[in-house]
PDB file of C-alpha atoms in Angstrom:
ATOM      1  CA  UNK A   1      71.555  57.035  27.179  1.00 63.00           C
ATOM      2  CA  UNK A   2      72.953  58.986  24.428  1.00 74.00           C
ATOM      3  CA  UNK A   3      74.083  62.661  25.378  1.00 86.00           C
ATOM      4  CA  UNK A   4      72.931  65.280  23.450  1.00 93.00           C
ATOM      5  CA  UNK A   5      74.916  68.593  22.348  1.00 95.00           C
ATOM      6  CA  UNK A   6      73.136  71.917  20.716  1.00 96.00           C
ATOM      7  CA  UNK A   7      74.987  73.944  17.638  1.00 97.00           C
ATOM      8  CA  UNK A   8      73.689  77.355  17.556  1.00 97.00           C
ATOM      9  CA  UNK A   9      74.176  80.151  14.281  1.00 95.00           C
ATOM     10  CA  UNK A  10      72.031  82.989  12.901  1.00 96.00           C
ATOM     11  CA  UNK A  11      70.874  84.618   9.777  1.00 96.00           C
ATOM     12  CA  UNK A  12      70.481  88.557   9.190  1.00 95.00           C
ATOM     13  CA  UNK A  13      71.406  90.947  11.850  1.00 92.00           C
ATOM     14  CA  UNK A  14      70.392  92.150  14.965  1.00 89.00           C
ATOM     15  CA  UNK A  15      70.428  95.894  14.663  1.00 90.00           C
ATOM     16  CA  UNK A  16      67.616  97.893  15.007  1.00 94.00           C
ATOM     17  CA  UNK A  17      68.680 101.063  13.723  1.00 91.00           C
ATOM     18  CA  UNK A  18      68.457 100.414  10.645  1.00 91.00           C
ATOM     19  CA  UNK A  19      66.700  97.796   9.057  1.00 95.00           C
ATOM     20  CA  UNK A  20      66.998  95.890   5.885  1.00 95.00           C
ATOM     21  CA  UNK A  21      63.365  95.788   3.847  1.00 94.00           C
ATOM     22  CA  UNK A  22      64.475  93.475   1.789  1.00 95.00           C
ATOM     23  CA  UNK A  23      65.291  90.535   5.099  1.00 97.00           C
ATOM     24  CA  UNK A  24      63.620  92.250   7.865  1.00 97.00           C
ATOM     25  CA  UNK A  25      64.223  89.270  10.381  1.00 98.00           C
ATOM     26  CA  UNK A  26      66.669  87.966  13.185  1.00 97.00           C
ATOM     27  CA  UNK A  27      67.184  84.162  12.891  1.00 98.00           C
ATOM     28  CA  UNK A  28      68.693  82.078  15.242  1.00 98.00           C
ATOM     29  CA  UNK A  29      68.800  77.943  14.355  1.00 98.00           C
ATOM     30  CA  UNK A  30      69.807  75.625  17.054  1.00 98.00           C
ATOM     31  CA  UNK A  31      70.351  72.291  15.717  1.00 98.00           C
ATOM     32  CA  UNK A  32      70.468  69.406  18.197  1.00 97.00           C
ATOM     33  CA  UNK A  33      72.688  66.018  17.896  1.00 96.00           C
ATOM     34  CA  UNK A  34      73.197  63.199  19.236  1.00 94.00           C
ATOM     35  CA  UNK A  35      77.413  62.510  19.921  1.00 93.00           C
ATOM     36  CA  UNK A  36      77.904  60.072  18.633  1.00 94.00           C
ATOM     37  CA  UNK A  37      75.962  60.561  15.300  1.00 95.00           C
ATOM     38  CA  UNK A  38      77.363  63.791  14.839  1.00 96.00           C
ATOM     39  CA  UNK A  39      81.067  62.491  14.984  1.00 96.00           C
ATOM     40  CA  UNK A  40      80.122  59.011  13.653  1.00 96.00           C
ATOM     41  CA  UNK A  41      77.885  60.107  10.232  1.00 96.00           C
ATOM     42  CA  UNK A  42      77.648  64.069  10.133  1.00 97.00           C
ATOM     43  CA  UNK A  43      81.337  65.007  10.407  1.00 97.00           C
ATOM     44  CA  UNK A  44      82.488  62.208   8.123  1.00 97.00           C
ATOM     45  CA  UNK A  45      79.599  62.707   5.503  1.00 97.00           C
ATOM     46  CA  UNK A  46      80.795  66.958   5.270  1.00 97.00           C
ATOM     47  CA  UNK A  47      84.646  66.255   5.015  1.00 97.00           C
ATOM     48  CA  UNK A  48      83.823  63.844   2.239  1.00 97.00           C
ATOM     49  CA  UNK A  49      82.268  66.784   0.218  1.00 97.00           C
ATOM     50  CA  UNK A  50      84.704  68.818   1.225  1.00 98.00           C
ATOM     51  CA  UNK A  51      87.114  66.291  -0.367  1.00 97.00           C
ATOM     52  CA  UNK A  52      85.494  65.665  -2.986  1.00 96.00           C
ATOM     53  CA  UNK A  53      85.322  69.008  -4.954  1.00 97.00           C
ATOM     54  CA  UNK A  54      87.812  71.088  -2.949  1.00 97.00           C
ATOM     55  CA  UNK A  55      90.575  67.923  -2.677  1.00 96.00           C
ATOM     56  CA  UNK A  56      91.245  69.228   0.981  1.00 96.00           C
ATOM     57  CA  UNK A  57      88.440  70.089   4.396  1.00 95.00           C
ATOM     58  CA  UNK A  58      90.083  73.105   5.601  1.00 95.00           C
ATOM     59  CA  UNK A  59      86.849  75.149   3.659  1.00 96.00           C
ATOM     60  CA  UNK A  60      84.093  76.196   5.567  1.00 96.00           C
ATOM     61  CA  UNK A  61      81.034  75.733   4.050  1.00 96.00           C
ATOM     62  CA  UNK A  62      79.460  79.525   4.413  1.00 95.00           C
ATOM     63  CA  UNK A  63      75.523  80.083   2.943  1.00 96.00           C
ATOM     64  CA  UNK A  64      76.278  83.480   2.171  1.00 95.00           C
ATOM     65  CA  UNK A  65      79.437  82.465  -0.314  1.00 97.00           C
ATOM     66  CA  UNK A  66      77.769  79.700  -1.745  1.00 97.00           C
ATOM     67  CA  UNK A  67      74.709  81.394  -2.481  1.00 96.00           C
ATOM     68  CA  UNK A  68      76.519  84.387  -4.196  1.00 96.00           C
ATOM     69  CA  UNK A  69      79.409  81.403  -5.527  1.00 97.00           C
ATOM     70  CA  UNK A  70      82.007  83.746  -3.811  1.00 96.00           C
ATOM     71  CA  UNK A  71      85.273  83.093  -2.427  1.00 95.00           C
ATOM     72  CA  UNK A  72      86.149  78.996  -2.292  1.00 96.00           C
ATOM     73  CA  UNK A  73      82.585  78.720  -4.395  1.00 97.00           C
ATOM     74  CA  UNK A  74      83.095  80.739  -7.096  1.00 97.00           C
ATOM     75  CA  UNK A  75      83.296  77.256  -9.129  1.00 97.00           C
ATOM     76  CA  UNK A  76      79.164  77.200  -8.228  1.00 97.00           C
ATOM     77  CA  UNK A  77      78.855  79.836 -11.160  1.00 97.00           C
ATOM     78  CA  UNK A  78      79.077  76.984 -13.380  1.00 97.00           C
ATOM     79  CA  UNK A  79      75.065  75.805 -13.425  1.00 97.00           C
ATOM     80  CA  UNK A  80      75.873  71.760 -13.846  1.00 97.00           C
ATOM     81  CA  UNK A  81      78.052  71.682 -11.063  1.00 97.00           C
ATOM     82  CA  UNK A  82      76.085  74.124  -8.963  1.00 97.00           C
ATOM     83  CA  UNK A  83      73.019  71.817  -8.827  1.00 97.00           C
ATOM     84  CA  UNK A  84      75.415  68.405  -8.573  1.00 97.00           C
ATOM     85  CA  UNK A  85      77.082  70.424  -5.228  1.00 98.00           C
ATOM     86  CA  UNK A  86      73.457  71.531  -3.547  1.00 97.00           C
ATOM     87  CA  UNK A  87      71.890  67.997  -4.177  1.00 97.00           C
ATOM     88  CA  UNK A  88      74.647  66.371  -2.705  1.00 97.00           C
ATOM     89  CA  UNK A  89      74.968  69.284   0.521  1.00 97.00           C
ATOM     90  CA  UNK A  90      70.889  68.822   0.236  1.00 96.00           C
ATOM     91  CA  UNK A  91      71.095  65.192   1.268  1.00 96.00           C
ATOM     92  CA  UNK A  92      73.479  65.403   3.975  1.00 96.00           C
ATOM     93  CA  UNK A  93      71.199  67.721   5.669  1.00 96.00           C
ATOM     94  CA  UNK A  94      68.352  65.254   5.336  1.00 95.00           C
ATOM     95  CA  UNK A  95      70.327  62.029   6.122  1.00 95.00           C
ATOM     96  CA  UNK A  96      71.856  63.898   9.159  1.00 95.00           C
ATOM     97  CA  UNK A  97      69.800  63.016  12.420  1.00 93.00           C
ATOM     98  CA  UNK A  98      69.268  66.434  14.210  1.00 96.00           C
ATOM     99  CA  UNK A  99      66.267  68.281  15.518  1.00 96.00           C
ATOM    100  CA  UNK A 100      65.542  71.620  14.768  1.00 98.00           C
ATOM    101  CA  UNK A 101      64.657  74.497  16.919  1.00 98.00           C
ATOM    102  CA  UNK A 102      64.848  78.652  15.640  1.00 98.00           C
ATOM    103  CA  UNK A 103      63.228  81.294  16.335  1.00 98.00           C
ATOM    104  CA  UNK A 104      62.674  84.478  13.649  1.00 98.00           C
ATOM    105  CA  UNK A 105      62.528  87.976  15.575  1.00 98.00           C
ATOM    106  CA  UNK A 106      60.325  90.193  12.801  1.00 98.00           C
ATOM    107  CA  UNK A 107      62.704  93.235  13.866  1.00 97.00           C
ATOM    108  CA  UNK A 108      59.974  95.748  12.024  1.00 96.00           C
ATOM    109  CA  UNK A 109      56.943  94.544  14.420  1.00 96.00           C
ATOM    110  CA  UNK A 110      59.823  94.404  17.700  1.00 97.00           C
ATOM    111  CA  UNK A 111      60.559  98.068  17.325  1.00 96.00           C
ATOM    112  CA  UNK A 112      56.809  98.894  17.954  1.00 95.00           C
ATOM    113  CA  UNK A 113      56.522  96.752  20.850  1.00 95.00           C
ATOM    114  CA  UNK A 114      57.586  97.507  24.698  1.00 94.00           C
ATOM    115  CA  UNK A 115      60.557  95.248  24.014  1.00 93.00           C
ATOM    116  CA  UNK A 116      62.171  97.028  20.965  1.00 92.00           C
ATOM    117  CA  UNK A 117      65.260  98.302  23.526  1.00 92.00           C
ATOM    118  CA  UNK A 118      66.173  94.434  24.078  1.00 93.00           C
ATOM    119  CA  UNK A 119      68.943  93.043  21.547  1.00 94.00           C
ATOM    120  CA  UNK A 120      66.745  90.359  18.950  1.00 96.00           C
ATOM    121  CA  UNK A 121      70.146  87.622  19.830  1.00 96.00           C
ATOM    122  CA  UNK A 122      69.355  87.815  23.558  1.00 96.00           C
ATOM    123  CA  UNK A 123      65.103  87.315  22.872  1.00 96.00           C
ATOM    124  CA  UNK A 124      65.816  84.539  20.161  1.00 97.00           C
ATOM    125  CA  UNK A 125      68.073  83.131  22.534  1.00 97.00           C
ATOM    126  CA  UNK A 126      65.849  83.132  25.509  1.00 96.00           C
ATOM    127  CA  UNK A 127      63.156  81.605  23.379  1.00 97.00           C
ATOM    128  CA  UNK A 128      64.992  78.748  21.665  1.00 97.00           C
ATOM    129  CA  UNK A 129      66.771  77.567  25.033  1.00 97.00           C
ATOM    130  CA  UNK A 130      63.356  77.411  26.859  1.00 96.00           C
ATOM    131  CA  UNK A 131      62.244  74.928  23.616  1.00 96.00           C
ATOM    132  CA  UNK A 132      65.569  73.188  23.958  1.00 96.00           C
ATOM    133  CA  UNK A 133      64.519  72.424  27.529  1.00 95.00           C
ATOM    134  CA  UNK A 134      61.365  71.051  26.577  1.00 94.00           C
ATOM    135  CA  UNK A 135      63.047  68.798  24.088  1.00 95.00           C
ATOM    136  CA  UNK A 136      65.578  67.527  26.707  1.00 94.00           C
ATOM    137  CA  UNK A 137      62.553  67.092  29.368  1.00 93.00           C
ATOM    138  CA  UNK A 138      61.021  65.137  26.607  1.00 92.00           C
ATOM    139  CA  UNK A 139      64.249  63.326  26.609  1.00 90.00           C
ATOM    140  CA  UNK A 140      64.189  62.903  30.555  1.00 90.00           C
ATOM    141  CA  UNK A 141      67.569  64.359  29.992  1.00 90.00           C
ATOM    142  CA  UNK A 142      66.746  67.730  31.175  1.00 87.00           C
ATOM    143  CA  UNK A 143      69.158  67.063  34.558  1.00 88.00           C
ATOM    144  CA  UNK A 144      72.242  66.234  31.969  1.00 89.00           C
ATOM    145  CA  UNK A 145      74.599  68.876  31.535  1.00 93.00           C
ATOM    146  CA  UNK A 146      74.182  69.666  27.424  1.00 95.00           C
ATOM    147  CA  UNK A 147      76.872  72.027  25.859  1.00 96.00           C
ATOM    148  CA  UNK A 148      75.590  74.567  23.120  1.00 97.00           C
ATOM    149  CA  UNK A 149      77.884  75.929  21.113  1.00 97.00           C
ATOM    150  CA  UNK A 150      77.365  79.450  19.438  1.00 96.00           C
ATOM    151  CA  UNK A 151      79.820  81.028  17.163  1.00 92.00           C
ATOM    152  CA  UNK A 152      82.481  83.812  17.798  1.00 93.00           C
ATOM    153  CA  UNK A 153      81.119  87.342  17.056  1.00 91.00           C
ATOM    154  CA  UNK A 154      83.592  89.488  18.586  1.00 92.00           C
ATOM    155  CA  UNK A 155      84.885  90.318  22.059  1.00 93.00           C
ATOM    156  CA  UNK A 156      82.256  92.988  23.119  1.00 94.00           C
ATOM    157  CA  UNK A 157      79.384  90.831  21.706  1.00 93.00           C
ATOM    158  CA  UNK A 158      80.619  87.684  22.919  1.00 95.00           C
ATOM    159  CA  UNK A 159      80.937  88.923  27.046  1.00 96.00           C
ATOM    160  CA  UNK A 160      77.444  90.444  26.653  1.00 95.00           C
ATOM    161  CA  UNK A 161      76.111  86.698  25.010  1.00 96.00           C
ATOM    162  CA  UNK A 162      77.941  84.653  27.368  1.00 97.00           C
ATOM    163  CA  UNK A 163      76.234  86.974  29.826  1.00 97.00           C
ATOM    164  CA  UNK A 164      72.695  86.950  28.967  1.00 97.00           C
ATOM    165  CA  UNK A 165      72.830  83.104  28.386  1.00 97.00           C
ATOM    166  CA  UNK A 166      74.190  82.800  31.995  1.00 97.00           C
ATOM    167  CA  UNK A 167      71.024  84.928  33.422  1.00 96.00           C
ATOM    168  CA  UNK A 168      68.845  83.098  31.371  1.00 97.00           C
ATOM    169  CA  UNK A 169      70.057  79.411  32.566  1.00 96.00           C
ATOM    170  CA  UNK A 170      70.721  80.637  35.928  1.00 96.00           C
ATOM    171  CA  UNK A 171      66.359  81.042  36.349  1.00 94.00           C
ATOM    172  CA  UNK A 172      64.967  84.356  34.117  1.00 94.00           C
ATOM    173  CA  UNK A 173      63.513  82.478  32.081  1.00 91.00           C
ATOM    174  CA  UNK A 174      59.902  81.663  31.902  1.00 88.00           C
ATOM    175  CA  UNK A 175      59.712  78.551  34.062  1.00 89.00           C
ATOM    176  CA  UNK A 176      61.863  79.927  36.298  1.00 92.00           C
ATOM    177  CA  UNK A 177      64.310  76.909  36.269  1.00 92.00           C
ATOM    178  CA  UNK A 178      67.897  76.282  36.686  1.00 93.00           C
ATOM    179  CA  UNK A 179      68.631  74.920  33.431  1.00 94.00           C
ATOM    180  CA  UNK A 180      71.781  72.952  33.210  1.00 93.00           C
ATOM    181  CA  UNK A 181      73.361  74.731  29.862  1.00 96.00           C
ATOM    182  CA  UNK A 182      76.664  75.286  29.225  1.00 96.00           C
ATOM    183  CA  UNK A 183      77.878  77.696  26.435  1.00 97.00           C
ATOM    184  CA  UNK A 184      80.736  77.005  24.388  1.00 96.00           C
ATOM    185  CA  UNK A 185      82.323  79.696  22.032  1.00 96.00           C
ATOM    186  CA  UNK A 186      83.694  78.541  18.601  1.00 95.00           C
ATOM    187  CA  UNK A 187      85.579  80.631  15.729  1.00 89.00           C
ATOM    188  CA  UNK A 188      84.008  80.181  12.253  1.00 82.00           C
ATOM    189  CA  UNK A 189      87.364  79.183  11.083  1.00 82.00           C
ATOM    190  CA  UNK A 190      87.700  76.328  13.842  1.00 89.00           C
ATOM    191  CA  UNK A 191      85.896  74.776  11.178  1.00 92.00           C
ATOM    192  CA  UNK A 192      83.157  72.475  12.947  1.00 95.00           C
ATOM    193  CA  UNK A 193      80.746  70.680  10.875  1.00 96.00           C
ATOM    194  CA  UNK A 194      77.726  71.598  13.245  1.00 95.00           C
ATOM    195  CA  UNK A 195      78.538  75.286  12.824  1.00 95.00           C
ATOM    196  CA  UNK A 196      78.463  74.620   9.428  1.00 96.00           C
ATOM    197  CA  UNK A 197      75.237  73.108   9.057  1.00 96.00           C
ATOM    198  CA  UNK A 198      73.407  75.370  11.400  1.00 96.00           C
ATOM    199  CA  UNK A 199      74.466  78.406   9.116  1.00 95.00           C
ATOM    200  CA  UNK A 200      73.277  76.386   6.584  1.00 96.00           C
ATOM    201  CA  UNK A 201      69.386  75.875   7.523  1.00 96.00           C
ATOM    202  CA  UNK A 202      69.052  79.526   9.015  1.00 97.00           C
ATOM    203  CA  UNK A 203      68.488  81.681   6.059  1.00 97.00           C
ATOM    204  CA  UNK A 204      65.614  79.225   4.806  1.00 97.00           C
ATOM    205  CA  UNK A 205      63.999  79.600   7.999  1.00 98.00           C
ATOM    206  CA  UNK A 206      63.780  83.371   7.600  1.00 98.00           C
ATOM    207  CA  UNK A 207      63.048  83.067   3.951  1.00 97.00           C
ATOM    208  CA  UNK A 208      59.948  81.050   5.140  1.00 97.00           C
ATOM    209  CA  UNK A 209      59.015  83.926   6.952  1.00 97.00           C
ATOM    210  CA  UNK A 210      59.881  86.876   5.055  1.00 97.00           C
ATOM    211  CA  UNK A 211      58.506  85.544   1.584  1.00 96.00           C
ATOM    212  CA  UNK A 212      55.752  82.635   2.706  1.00 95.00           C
ATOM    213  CA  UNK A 213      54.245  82.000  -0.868  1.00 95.00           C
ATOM    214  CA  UNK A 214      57.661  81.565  -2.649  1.00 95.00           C
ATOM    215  CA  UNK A 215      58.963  78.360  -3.607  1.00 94.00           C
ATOM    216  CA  UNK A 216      61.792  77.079  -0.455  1.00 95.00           C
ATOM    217  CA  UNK A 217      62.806  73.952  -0.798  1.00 94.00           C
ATOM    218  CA  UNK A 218      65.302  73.826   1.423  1.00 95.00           C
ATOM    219  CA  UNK A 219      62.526  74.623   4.402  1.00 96.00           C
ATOM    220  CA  UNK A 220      60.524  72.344   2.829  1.00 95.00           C
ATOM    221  CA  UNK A 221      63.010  69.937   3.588  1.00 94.00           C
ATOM    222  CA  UNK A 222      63.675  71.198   7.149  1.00 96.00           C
ATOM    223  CA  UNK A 223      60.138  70.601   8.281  1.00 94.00           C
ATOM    224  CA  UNK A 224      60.853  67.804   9.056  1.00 93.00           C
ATOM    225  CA  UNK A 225      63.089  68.465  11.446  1.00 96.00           C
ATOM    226  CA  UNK A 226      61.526  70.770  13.960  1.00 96.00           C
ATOM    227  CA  UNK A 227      61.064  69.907  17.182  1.00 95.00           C
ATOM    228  CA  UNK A 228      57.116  69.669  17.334  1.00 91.00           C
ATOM    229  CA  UNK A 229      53.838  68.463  18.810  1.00 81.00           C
ATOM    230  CA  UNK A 230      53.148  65.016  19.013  1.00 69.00           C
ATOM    231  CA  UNK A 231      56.291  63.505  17.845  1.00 63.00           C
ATOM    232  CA  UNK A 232      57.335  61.330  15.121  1.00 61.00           C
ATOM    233  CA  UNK A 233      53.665  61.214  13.989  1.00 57.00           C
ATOM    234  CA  UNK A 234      53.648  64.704  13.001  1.00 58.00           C
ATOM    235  CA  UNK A 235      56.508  64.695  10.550  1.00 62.00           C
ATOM    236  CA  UNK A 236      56.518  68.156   9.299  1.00 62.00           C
ATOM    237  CA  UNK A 237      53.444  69.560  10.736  1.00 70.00           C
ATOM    238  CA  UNK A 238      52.589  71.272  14.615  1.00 83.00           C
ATOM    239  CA  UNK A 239      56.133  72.371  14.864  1.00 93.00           C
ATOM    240  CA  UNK A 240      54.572  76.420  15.024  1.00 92.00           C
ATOM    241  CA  UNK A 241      55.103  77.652  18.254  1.00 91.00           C
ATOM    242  CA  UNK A 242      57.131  74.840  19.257  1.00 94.00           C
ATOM    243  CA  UNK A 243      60.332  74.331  17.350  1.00 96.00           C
ATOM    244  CA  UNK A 244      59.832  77.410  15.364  1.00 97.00           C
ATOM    245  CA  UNK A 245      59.293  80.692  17.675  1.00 97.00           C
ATOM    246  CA  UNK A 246      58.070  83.974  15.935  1.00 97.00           C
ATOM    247  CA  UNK A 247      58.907  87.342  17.939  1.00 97.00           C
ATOM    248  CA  UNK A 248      56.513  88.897  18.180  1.00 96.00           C
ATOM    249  CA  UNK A 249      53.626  86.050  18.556  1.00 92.00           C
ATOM    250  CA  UNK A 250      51.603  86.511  15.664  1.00 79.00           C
ATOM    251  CA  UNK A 251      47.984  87.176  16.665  1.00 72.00           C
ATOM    252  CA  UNK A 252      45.741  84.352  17.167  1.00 52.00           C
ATOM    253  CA  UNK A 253      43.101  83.776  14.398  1.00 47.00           C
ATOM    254  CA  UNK A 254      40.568  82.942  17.143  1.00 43.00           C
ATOM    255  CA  UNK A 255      39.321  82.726  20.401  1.00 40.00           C
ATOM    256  CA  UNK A 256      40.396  79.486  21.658  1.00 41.00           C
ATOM    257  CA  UNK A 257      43.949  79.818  19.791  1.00 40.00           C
ATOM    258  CA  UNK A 258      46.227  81.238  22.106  1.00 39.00           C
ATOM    259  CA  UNK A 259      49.544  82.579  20.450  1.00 38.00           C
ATOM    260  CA  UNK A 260      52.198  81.730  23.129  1.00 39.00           C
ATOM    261  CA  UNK A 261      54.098  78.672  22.931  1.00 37.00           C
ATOM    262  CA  UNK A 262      52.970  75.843  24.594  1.00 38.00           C
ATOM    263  CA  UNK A 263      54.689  72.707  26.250  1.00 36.00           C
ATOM    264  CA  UNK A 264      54.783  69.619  23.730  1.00 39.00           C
ATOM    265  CA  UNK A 265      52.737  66.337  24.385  1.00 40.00           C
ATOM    266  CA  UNK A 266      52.247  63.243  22.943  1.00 43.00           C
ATOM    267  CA  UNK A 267      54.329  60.368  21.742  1.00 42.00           C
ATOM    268  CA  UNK A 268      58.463  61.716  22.408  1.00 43.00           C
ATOM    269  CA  UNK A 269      60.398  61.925  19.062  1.00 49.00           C
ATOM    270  CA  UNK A 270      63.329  61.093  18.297  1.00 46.00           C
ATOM    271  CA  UNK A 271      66.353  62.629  17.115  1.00 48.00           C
TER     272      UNK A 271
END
């Protein structure tokens, strides 16, 4: 049985005081491997990148700097070589064997609901480790001990994280279960590959949400990833609700469409 680890990063913020119109979402990604692809095909497949236009793999591979070509990427502002770098980071993501689970807090609809005092880390959080339980009972591996690591915010935001994910896996959570979760705190700069990638898919997954009709390729690509209904059979579809969480639920457009998430059946898919 291959063991499975969980890479967690986030997109936006999660203040509520003030609120930016222009990306008014919390994302959290959580991208599952399996250990031995990660360390056998995803690490080896980013430091060759790395390599090849930097000549060294002590960069981190940030969406915010590449996007604005700042920093390590300000070579990006040359068009060519921009769209030679994203087709090549574009097909690691889709040749690298991970499942998908996020959840996108709409911090604008929280604020007017009886849970706008709660941080938007702590509900994506909640929601994304109850789907990541579902995945590993899917798995049968829901007894295994599964690390999930989450990146370094500071030392103040880090006790109150370590915290809530302790409550949470320790039974408030909506199954009441134990779950067997262990969190693992990593600096940006240690310079981990799944860090890298998770960062990587987040802001699509918000950009999904926040502008639906524009053209996102990179979430196009990513649908295929989400942990979903039915399994491998549904390739990019029925992942709503079950690898991608929306806080608040978005209304049901009918009667017999209920808007909470649900637990996955059908044929198990793989990662």
């Amino acid at each position: 049985m291959q063991r499975l680890c969980g890479v967690v990063d986030e997109s936006g913020d999660h203040s509520l005081a003030k609120i930016d119109q222009e990306y008014p979402v919390f994302v959290l990604a959580l991208c599952i491997f399996h250990e031995r692809h990660y360390a056998e095909k995803i690490i080896p497949a980013i430091e060759k990148l790395k390599f090849n236009y930097f000549g060294h793999d002590s960069v981190v591979l940030h969406e915010n700097e590449i996007r604005k070509q700042k920093g390590d990427f300000g070579f990006l502002a040359h068009l060519p070589t921009r769209r030679a770098f994203m087709e090549q980071l574009s097909s690691i993501v889709e040749a690298s064997n991970f499942v998908l689970i996020a959840c996108v807090v709409d911090k604008t609809r929280l604020i007017k609901t009886p849970d706008a005092a709660t941080n938007p880390y702590h509900l994506a959080l909640g929601l994304c480790l109850e789907a990541l339980r579902c995945f590993l009972a899917e798995k049968n591996q829901d007894h295994l001990k599964t690390h999930v690591v989450v990146e370094c915010r500071g030392k103040k935001e880090d006790s109150e994280l370590e915290l809530e994910f302790r409550r949470i896996c320790d039974g408030d959570n909506p199954t009441n279960r134990i779950l067997p979760f262990d969190v693992v705190f990593a600096n940006k700069q240690t310079n981990l590959a799944g860090l890298q990638l998770a960062d990587l898919v987040a802001r699509p997954v918000g950009l999904s949400y926040v502008r639906p009709h524009q053209p996102n390729q990179a979430f196009d690509l990513l649908k295929r990833k989400f942990f979903r209904d039915g399994g491998r059979a549904q390739l990019g579809v029925r992942y709503e609700e079950v690898g991608l969480k929306i806080f608040p639920p978005r209304k049901a457009k009918g009667p017999d469409e209920p808007t909470e998430a649900k637990t996955p059946t059908g044929n198990p898919q793989s990662t």
